[in-house]
Short mmCIF file of C-alpha atoms in Angstrom, two decimals:
data_model
loop_
_atom_site.label_atom_id
_atom_site.label_comp_id
_atom_site.label_asym_id
_atom_site.label_seq_id
_atom_site.Cartn_x
_atom_site.Cartn_y
_atom_site.Cartn_z
CA MET A 1 -31.74 17.09 -34.42
CA ARG A 2 -32.65 13.92 -36.41
CA SER A 3 -31.28 12.60 -39.54
CA ASP A 4 -32.27 10.21 -42.20
CA VAL A 5 -32.64 9.66 -46.15
CA PHE A 6 -35.81 9.02 -48.01
CA GLU A 7 -36.13 7.70 -51.87
CA ALA A 8 -36.95 10.12 -54.32
CA ASP A 9 -36.59 9.45 -58.53
CA GLY A 10 -33.85 7.27 -58.12
CA ALA A 11 -31.95 9.12 -55.47
CA ARG A 12 -31.47 8.91 -51.98
CA LEU A 13 -31.96 12.37 -50.25
CA TYR A 14 -30.33 13.21 -46.69
CA TYR A 15 -32.47 15.51 -44.65
CA GLU A 16 -32.38 16.74 -40.88
CA VAL A 17 -35.38 17.86 -38.42
CA ARG A 18 -35.07 20.19 -35.51
CA GLY A 19 -37.60 21.47 -33.22
CA SER A 20 -41.59 21.36 -33.19
CA GLY A 21 -44.42 23.75 -34.55
CA PRO A 22 -45.48 24.26 -38.18
CA ALA A 23 -43.25 23.14 -40.65
CA LEU A 24 -40.43 25.08 -42.32
CA LEU A 25 -38.45 23.68 -45.14
CA MET A 26 -35.06 25.44 -45.90
CA ILE A 27 -33.65 24.99 -49.64
CA SER A 28 -29.97 26.03 -49.96
CA GLY A 29 -28.31 27.40 -52.70
CA ALA A 30 -24.74 26.72 -54.34
CA GLY A 31 -23.48 23.49 -52.92
CA GLY A 32 -27.10 22.36 -51.90
CA ASP A 33 -26.29 21.08 -48.35
CA ALA A 34 -28.22 21.06 -45.42
CA GLY A 35 -25.20 22.13 -43.28
CA TYR A 36 -25.57 25.72 -44.59
CA TYR A 37 -28.67 26.20 -42.13
CA SER A 38 -27.67 24.12 -39.12
CA GLY A 39 -27.05 27.50 -37.04
CA VAL A 40 -30.25 29.33 -37.94
CA ALA A 41 -32.20 25.99 -37.92
CA GLU A 42 -31.25 25.36 -34.22
CA GLU A 43 -32.08 29.29 -33.34
CA LEU A 44 -35.32 28.82 -35.29
CA ALA A 45 -36.22 25.44 -33.65
CA ASP A 46 -38.48 26.63 -30.69
CA ALA A 47 -41.16 28.10 -33.21
CA PHE A 48 -41.05 25.73 -36.17
CA THR A 49 -40.21 21.98 -37.32
CA VAL A 50 -37.58 23.10 -39.30
CA VAL A 51 -36.32 20.50 -42.59
CA THR A 52 -33.04 21.11 -44.21
CA TYR A 53 -31.57 18.66 -46.71
CA ASP A 54 -28.86 17.90 -49.29
CA ARG A 55 -30.01 18.77 -52.69
CA ARG A 56 -30.01 16.00 -55.14
CA GLY A 57 -26.46 14.86 -56.24
CA ASN A 58 -24.87 17.11 -53.37
CA SER A 59 -22.87 15.77 -50.13
CA ARG A 60 -24.68 13.06 -48.58
CA SER A 61 -27.54 12.83 -50.88
CA THR A 62 -26.97 10.69 -54.31
CA GLY A 63 -28.33 11.37 -57.58
CA ARG A 64 -25.82 13.22 -59.69
CA SER A 65 -26.28 12.51 -63.15
CA THR A 66 -24.13 13.66 -66.33
CA GLY A 67 -26.88 15.71 -67.81
CA PRO A 68 -28.53 19.24 -66.97
CA MET A 69 -30.73 18.92 -63.86
CA THR A 70 -33.66 20.93 -64.53
CA LEU A 71 -35.67 22.97 -61.89
CA ALA A 72 -38.91 21.23 -62.14
CA GLN A 73 -36.73 18.36 -60.74
CA GLN A 74 -35.58 20.26 -58.12
CA ALA A 75 -38.90 21.51 -57.47
CA VAL A 76 -40.49 17.79 -57.05
CA ASP A 77 -37.21 16.81 -54.97
CA ALA A 78 -38.71 19.55 -52.35
CA ARG A 79 -42.29 18.90 -52.92
CA ARG A 80 -41.56 15.27 -52.01
CA LEU A 81 -39.72 16.04 -48.68
CA ILE A 82 -42.73 18.19 -47.69
CA GLU A 83 -44.96 15.29 -48.22
CA SER A 84 -42.74 12.55 -46.82
CA VAL A 85 -41.68 14.30 -44.07
CA ALA A 86 -43.23 17.60 -43.23
CA GLY A 87 -47.01 16.37 -43.40
CA GLY A 88 -47.97 17.63 -46.59
CA ARG A 89 -47.60 21.47 -46.27
CA ALA A 90 -44.73 23.93 -45.38
CA LEU A 91 -43.40 27.17 -45.17
CA VAL A 92 -40.40 27.28 -47.44
CA PHE A 93 -37.16 29.35 -47.23
CA GLY A 94 -34.80 29.48 -49.88
CA ASN A 95 -31.35 31.43 -50.23
CA SER A 96 -29.45 32.13 -53.76
CA GLY A 97 -30.16 29.11 -55.88
CA GLY A 98 -32.92 27.91 -53.04
CA ALA A 99 -34.58 30.99 -53.64
CA ILE A 100 -34.87 29.88 -57.07
CA ILE A 101 -36.14 26.51 -56.37
CA GLY A 102 -38.47 28.02 -53.88
CA LEU A 103 -40.26 30.26 -56.68
CA THR A 104 -40.14 27.15 -58.80
CA LEU A 105 -42.12 25.25 -56.29
CA ALA A 106 -44.28 27.63 -55.37
CA ALA A 107 -45.43 27.93 -59.38
CA LEU A 108 -45.16 24.40 -59.94
CA HIS A 109 -46.94 22.49 -56.79
CA PRO A 110 -48.34 25.43 -54.67
CA GLU A 111 -50.60 22.93 -53.03
CA VAL A 112 -47.84 21.83 -50.40
CA LEU A 113 -46.71 25.36 -49.64
CA THR A 114 -48.26 27.72 -46.83
CA GLY A 115 -45.94 30.42 -48.83
CA PRO A 116 -42.34 30.88 -49.65
CA VAL A 117 -39.58 33.48 -48.43
CA THR A 118 -37.11 33.83 -51.07
CA HIS A 119 -33.85 35.39 -50.28
CA GLU A 120 -31.66 36.71 -53.05
CA PRO A 121 -32.72 34.75 -55.97
CA PRO A 122 -29.85 35.72 -58.66
CA ALA A 123 -32.56 35.59 -61.26
CA VAL A 124 -30.52 38.23 -63.43
CA ASN A 125 -32.99 37.35 -66.35
CA VAL A 126 -35.26 39.94 -64.88
CA LEU A 127 -32.73 42.84 -64.91
CA PRO A 128 -33.01 45.35 -67.95
CA ASP A 129 -31.43 43.92 -70.92
CA ASP A 130 -28.26 46.08 -71.10
CA ASP A 131 -27.38 45.35 -67.68
CA PRO A 132 -23.88 43.96 -67.34
CA ASP A 133 -24.88 41.69 -64.24
CA ARG A 134 -27.13 39.85 -66.89
CA GLY A 135 -23.96 38.05 -68.12
CA PHE A 136 -22.77 36.62 -64.65
CA PHE A 137 -24.22 32.79 -65.51
CA ALA A 138 -22.26 32.77 -68.80
CA ASP A 139 -19.31 34.72 -67.50
CA MET A 140 -18.85 31.95 -64.70
CA ALA A 141 -19.89 29.20 -66.96
CA ALA A 142 -16.83 29.82 -69.63
CA LEU A 143 -14.57 30.40 -66.36
CA TYR A 144 -15.51 26.57 -65.52
CA ALA A 145 -15.16 25.25 -69.17
CA GLU A 146 -11.70 26.99 -69.49
CA GLY A 147 -10.29 26.43 -65.57
CA GLY A 148 -12.48 24.01 -64.04
CA ALA A 149 -14.34 24.03 -60.46
CA PRO A 150 -11.14 25.57 -58.72
CA ALA A 151 -11.53 28.69 -60.99
CA ALA A 152 -14.94 29.27 -61.12
CA GLY A 153 -15.42 28.55 -57.44
CA ARG A 154 -12.60 31.10 -56.60
CA ARG A 155 -14.12 33.95 -58.74
CA PHE A 156 -18.08 33.11 -57.28
CA ALA A 157 -16.54 33.48 -54.06
CA GLU A 158 -15.30 36.80 -55.11
CA THR A 159 -18.36 38.06 -56.11
CA THR A 160 -20.07 37.29 -53.17
CA ARG A 161 -20.07 39.85 -50.26
CA GLY A 162 -18.77 39.13 -47.08
CA GLU A 163 -16.96 35.99 -47.80
CA ARG A 164 -13.74 35.64 -46.02
CA THR A 165 -15.22 37.74 -43.04
CA TYR A 166 -16.06 34.70 -41.08
CA ARG A 167 -15.13 30.95 -41.05
CA TRP A 168 -17.40 28.16 -42.61
CA PRO A 169 -17.21 24.94 -40.52
CA ASP A 170 -14.68 22.70 -41.52
CA ASP A 171 -16.97 19.93 -42.79
CA LEU A 172 -19.55 21.82 -44.84
CA TRP A 173 -16.30 23.52 -46.38
CA LYS A 174 -14.96 20.07 -47.57
CA ARG A 175 -18.62 19.09 -48.70
CA PHE A 176 -18.99 22.13 -50.91
CA LEU A 177 -15.49 21.57 -52.25
CA GLY A 178 -16.97 18.10 -53.41
CA ASN A 179 -20.24 19.89 -55.08
CA GLN A 180 -18.65 22.28 -57.18
CA ASP A 181 -18.27 19.69 -60.11
CA HIS A 182 -21.96 18.94 -59.79
CA LEU A 183 -22.98 23.01 -59.45
CA PHE A 184 -21.14 24.17 -62.25
CA GLY A 185 -21.63 21.37 -64.61
CA THR A 186 -24.94 20.16 -63.99
CA GLU A 187 -26.94 22.73 -62.18
CA TRP A 188 -25.64 25.94 -63.36
CA SER A 189 -27.59 25.79 -66.77
CA ALA A 190 -30.87 25.54 -64.93
CA PHE A 191 -30.00 28.66 -62.78
CA ALA A 192 -29.00 30.28 -65.60
CA GLY A 193 -32.01 30.21 -67.82
CA PHE A 194 -34.34 31.09 -64.87
CA ARG A 195 -37.23 33.29 -65.40
CA PRO A 196 -40.01 33.54 -63.02
CA ASP A 197 -43.58 32.73 -64.21
CA SER A 198 -44.96 36.03 -62.82
CA GLU A 199 -48.63 35.76 -63.83
CA VAL A 200 -48.42 31.88 -61.98
CA LEU A 201 -46.86 33.96 -58.89
CA LYS A 202 -49.40 36.41 -58.93
CA ALA A 203 -52.36 34.25 -58.62
CA ALA A 204 -50.85 32.14 -55.89
CA PRO A 205 -52.93 30.85 -53.09
CA PHE A 206 -50.39 32.38 -50.55
CA PRO A 207 -48.46 35.31 -49.49
CA ILE A 208 -44.72 35.57 -51.23
CA VAL A 209 -41.92 37.13 -49.92
CA LEU A 210 -38.86 38.38 -51.56
CA ALA A 211 -35.91 39.34 -49.83
CA ALA A 212 -32.16 40.49 -49.69
CA GLY A 213 -29.68 41.43 -47.22
CA ALA A 214 -28.70 45.15 -46.06
CA ALA A 215 -25.43 44.64 -46.74
CA ASP A 216 -26.13 43.41 -50.63
CA ARG A 217 -27.80 46.48 -51.66
CA GLY A 218 -26.80 46.78 -55.20
CA ALA A 219 -25.48 43.49 -55.87
CA TYR A 220 -26.36 41.30 -58.95
CA TYR A 221 -27.75 38.32 -56.60
CA ALA A 222 -29.95 41.30 -54.63
CA ARG A 223 -31.51 43.50 -57.02
CA PRO A 224 -33.56 40.73 -58.68
CA SER A 225 -35.46 40.25 -55.57
CA VAL A 226 -36.57 43.94 -55.62
CA GLU A 227 -38.07 43.23 -59.50
CA ILE A 228 -39.30 40.38 -59.06
CA ALA A 229 -41.43 41.70 -56.09
CA ARG A 230 -42.11 44.66 -58.02
CA ARG A 231 -43.39 42.52 -60.98
CA ILE A 232 -45.76 40.42 -58.88
CA GLY A 233 -46.96 42.87 -56.39
CA VAL A 234 -45.79 41.31 -53.10
CA PRO A 235 -43.94 42.40 -50.54
CA TRP A 236 -39.77 43.08 -50.42
CA ALA A 237 -38.16 42.39 -47.33
CA GLU A 238 -34.47 43.57 -46.11
CA PHE A 239 -32.70 41.03 -43.83
CA PRO A 240 -29.94 41.68 -41.86
CA GLY A 241 -26.42 41.10 -43.26
CA ILE A 242 -25.01 39.42 -46.05
CA HIS A 243 -25.96 36.66 -48.82
CA MET A 244 -24.59 34.05 -46.11
CA GLU A 245 -25.72 36.20 -42.94
CA PHE A 246 -27.20 32.93 -41.89
CA LEU A 247 -23.90 31.07 -41.40
CA ARG A 248 -21.84 34.45 -40.40
CA SER A 249 -24.75 35.35 -37.49
CA PRO A 250 -27.31 32.62 -37.28
CA ALA A 251 -28.70 34.58 -34.47
CA LEU A 252 -29.12 37.94 -36.15
CA PHE A 253 -30.53 35.94 -39.33
CA ALA A 254 -33.23 34.19 -37.59
CA ALA A 255 -34.38 36.99 -36.30
CA GLY A 256 -35.14 38.64 -39.40
CA ALA A 257 -36.12 35.45 -40.79
CA ALA A 258 -38.70 34.86 -38.11
CA GLY A 259 -40.50 37.94 -39.04
CA ALA A 260 -40.02 37.96 -42.56
CA GLY A 261 -37.43 41.10 -42.56
CA ASP A 262 -38.89 44.84 -42.84
CA THR A 263 -41.64 44.23 -45.31
CA ASP A 264 -41.91 47.03 -47.66
CA ALA A 265 -38.51 48.65 -46.63
CA GLU A 266 -37.21 51.14 -49.16
CA PRO A 267 -34.75 49.26 -51.69
#
């Protein structure tokens, strides 16, 4: 593994590169840290040049701001990383908020993608109007306003299946705790407002795969993947395990990621 930083719009973005082969950029969700993917990146390094990074304002990257961060900015950062490090085009994998960024990147900068695999984007705005899960982001924002990052972070973990069934690496956990105010105070509103551009994604010049974990059926962060796949007419894939299976069982998750899961599985 080699690591470095590059300059992008006033920020220094930390990244890691492993392996050789076609470029694969992996975008993390809440906490925005390359360390989420260390294990699975090692598993995939025999088939891909795997690029992971700390998203703007998270962990070892700079660029925190006092105002809300847009998904357009997140997509530009990913695009520039692909151009600077990954040879100009890459397959993109994103989990959770990283999946939302991946879909935004596909809509705004398709020229740098060979395709996105988007795992459990919590795009609750695609759920039915009367679905109680549509209130998730607003509820979490209210909890953050009332009790700060510790209260919001605890509740966030409680909503994520499989947490506390495995141990996070100590260094990743410490960095995540330091990223919580950035998540809830700066990034949250953009994730909350996300609505996929169905018409643009339908016309994408590459395959798009929507995915969710087998253990997450029915979860607020899994059901949107099924609906987005239906809207844009692309495959839905079932990956092994939970939302963060790449942390719990990297080898198991890599096996699913390498084949883009069981496409068109019955959701």
